[in-house]
GROMACS .gro file of C-alpha atoms in nm:
model
   88
    1PRO     CA    1   0.104   3.503  -2.354
    2GLY     CA    2   0.250   3.629  -2.676
    3PRO     CA    3   0.145   3.953  -2.845
    4SER     CA    4  -0.170   3.792  -2.986
    5GLY     CA    5  -0.254   3.630  -2.653
    6VAL     CA    6  -0.131   3.292  -2.774
    7LEU     CA    7   0.096   3.100  -2.542
    8THR     CA    8   0.441   3.031  -2.676
    9ASP     CA    9   0.704   2.788  -2.553
   10GLN     CA   10   0.979   3.047  -2.564
   11PRO     CA   11   1.181   3.091  -2.243
   12ALA     CA   12   1.016   3.427  -2.169
   13THR     CA   13   0.687   3.239  -2.124
   14PHE     CA   14   0.834   3.073  -1.819
   15ALA     CA   15   0.963   3.390  -1.653
   16PRO     CA   16   0.805   3.431  -1.307
   17GLU     CA   17   0.642   3.761  -1.402
   18ALA     CA   18   0.491   3.604  -1.716
   19LEU     CA   19   0.357   3.308  -1.519
   20ALA     CA   20   0.215   3.538  -1.251
   21GLY     CA   21   0.016   3.719  -1.519
   22MET     CA   22  -0.145   3.405  -1.660
   23THR     CA   23  -0.481   3.265  -1.562
   24SER     CA   24  -0.495   2.930  -1.389
   25ALA     CA   25  -0.640   2.773  -1.704
   26GLU     CA   26  -0.350   2.907  -1.911
   27LEU     CA   27  -0.098   2.774  -1.661
   28LEU     CA   28  -0.258   2.431  -1.658
   29ARG     CA   29  -0.267   2.413  -2.038
   30LEU     CA   30   0.097   2.523  -2.060
   31PHE     CA   31   0.200   2.262  -1.802
   32GLU     CA   32   0.006   1.990  -1.982
   33ARG     CA   33   0.144   2.085  -2.321
   34THR     CA   34   0.510   2.126  -2.224
   35GLY     CA   35   0.551   1.916  -1.911
   36ASP     CA   36   0.756   2.202  -1.765
   37SER     CA   37   0.711   2.224  -1.388
   38ARG     CA   38   0.726   2.604  -1.363
   39PRO     CA   39   0.366   2.671  -1.472
   40PHE     CA   40   0.247   2.403  -1.231
   41GLY     CA   41   0.463   2.556  -0.958
   42GLU     CA   42   0.273   2.881  -1.003
   43ILE     CA   43  -0.056   2.694  -0.956
   44VAL     CA   44   0.082   2.536  -0.638
   45ARG     CA   45   0.199   2.878  -0.514
   46ARG     CA   46  -0.144   3.031  -0.574
   47TYR     CA   47  -0.360   2.756  -0.433
   48THR     CA   48  -0.161   2.594  -0.151
   49PRO     CA   49  -0.300   2.823   0.122
   50MET     CA   50  -0.661   2.754   0.018
   51VAL     CA   51  -0.610   2.379  -0.029
   52PHE     CA   52  -0.419   2.345   0.297
   53GLY     CA   53  -0.682   2.545   0.486
   54THR     CA   54  -0.958   2.324   0.354
   55CYS     CA   55  -0.764   2.008   0.433
   56LEU     CA   56  -0.690   2.134   0.783
   57LYS     CA   57  -1.060   2.200   0.847
   58VAL     CA   58  -1.144   1.847   0.736
   59THR     CA   59  -0.858   1.658   0.902
   60ARG     CA   60  -0.803   1.881   1.208
   61ASP     CA   61  -0.440   1.772   1.200
   62ALA     CA   62  -0.160   1.977   1.041
   63HIS     CA   63   0.046   1.676   0.929
   64ASP     CA   64  -0.253   1.506   0.771
   65ALA     CA   65  -0.350   1.835   0.606
   66GLU     CA   66   0.001   1.869   0.460
   67ASP     CA   67  -0.019   1.515   0.322
   68ALA     CA   68  -0.365   1.576   0.176
   69THR     CA   69  -0.250   1.904   0.020
   70GLN     CA   70   0.044   1.734  -0.146
   71ALA     CA   71  -0.178   1.450  -0.267
   72THR     CA   72  -0.421   1.701  -0.416
   73PHE     CA   73  -0.152   1.863  -0.630
   74LEU     CA   74   0.008   1.531  -0.725
   75THR     CA   75  -0.332   1.408  -0.844
   76LEU     CA   76  -0.389   1.723  -1.047
   77ALA     CA   77  -0.047   1.691  -1.209
   78ALA     CA   78  -0.098   1.324  -1.291
   79LYS     CA   79  -0.445   1.379  -1.436
   80GLY     CA   80  -0.314   1.654  -1.660
   81ARG     CA   81  -0.034   1.440  -1.795
   82LEU     CA   82  -0.253   1.134  -1.846
   83SER     CA   83  -0.565   1.292  -1.990
   84GLY     CA   84  -0.396   1.540  -2.220
   85GLU     CA   85  -0.632   1.808  -2.094
   86ILE     CA   86  -0.706   1.960  -1.755
   87GLN     CA   87  -1.032   2.139  -1.688
   88ALA     CA   88  -0.966   2.457  -1.493
   0.00000   0.00000   0.00000
């Protein structure tokens, strides 16, 4: 976020330390607005262990859980691009 807390599209916004300091909602809005994969990558980094763990409990198979985890994030990315807004 910029000095006033407003997100900017300047390169510093996409620095790993800047992304790490953003909320998930901010990252999703930035991804949706810019289409840049780095904010979405931060979401994937944060939530992959939880999503994979849940998928593994449901599927009881590591390969199926990996596929389901990937599908979860692909669906989130597609919904954000298509709807113009992602609810965090």
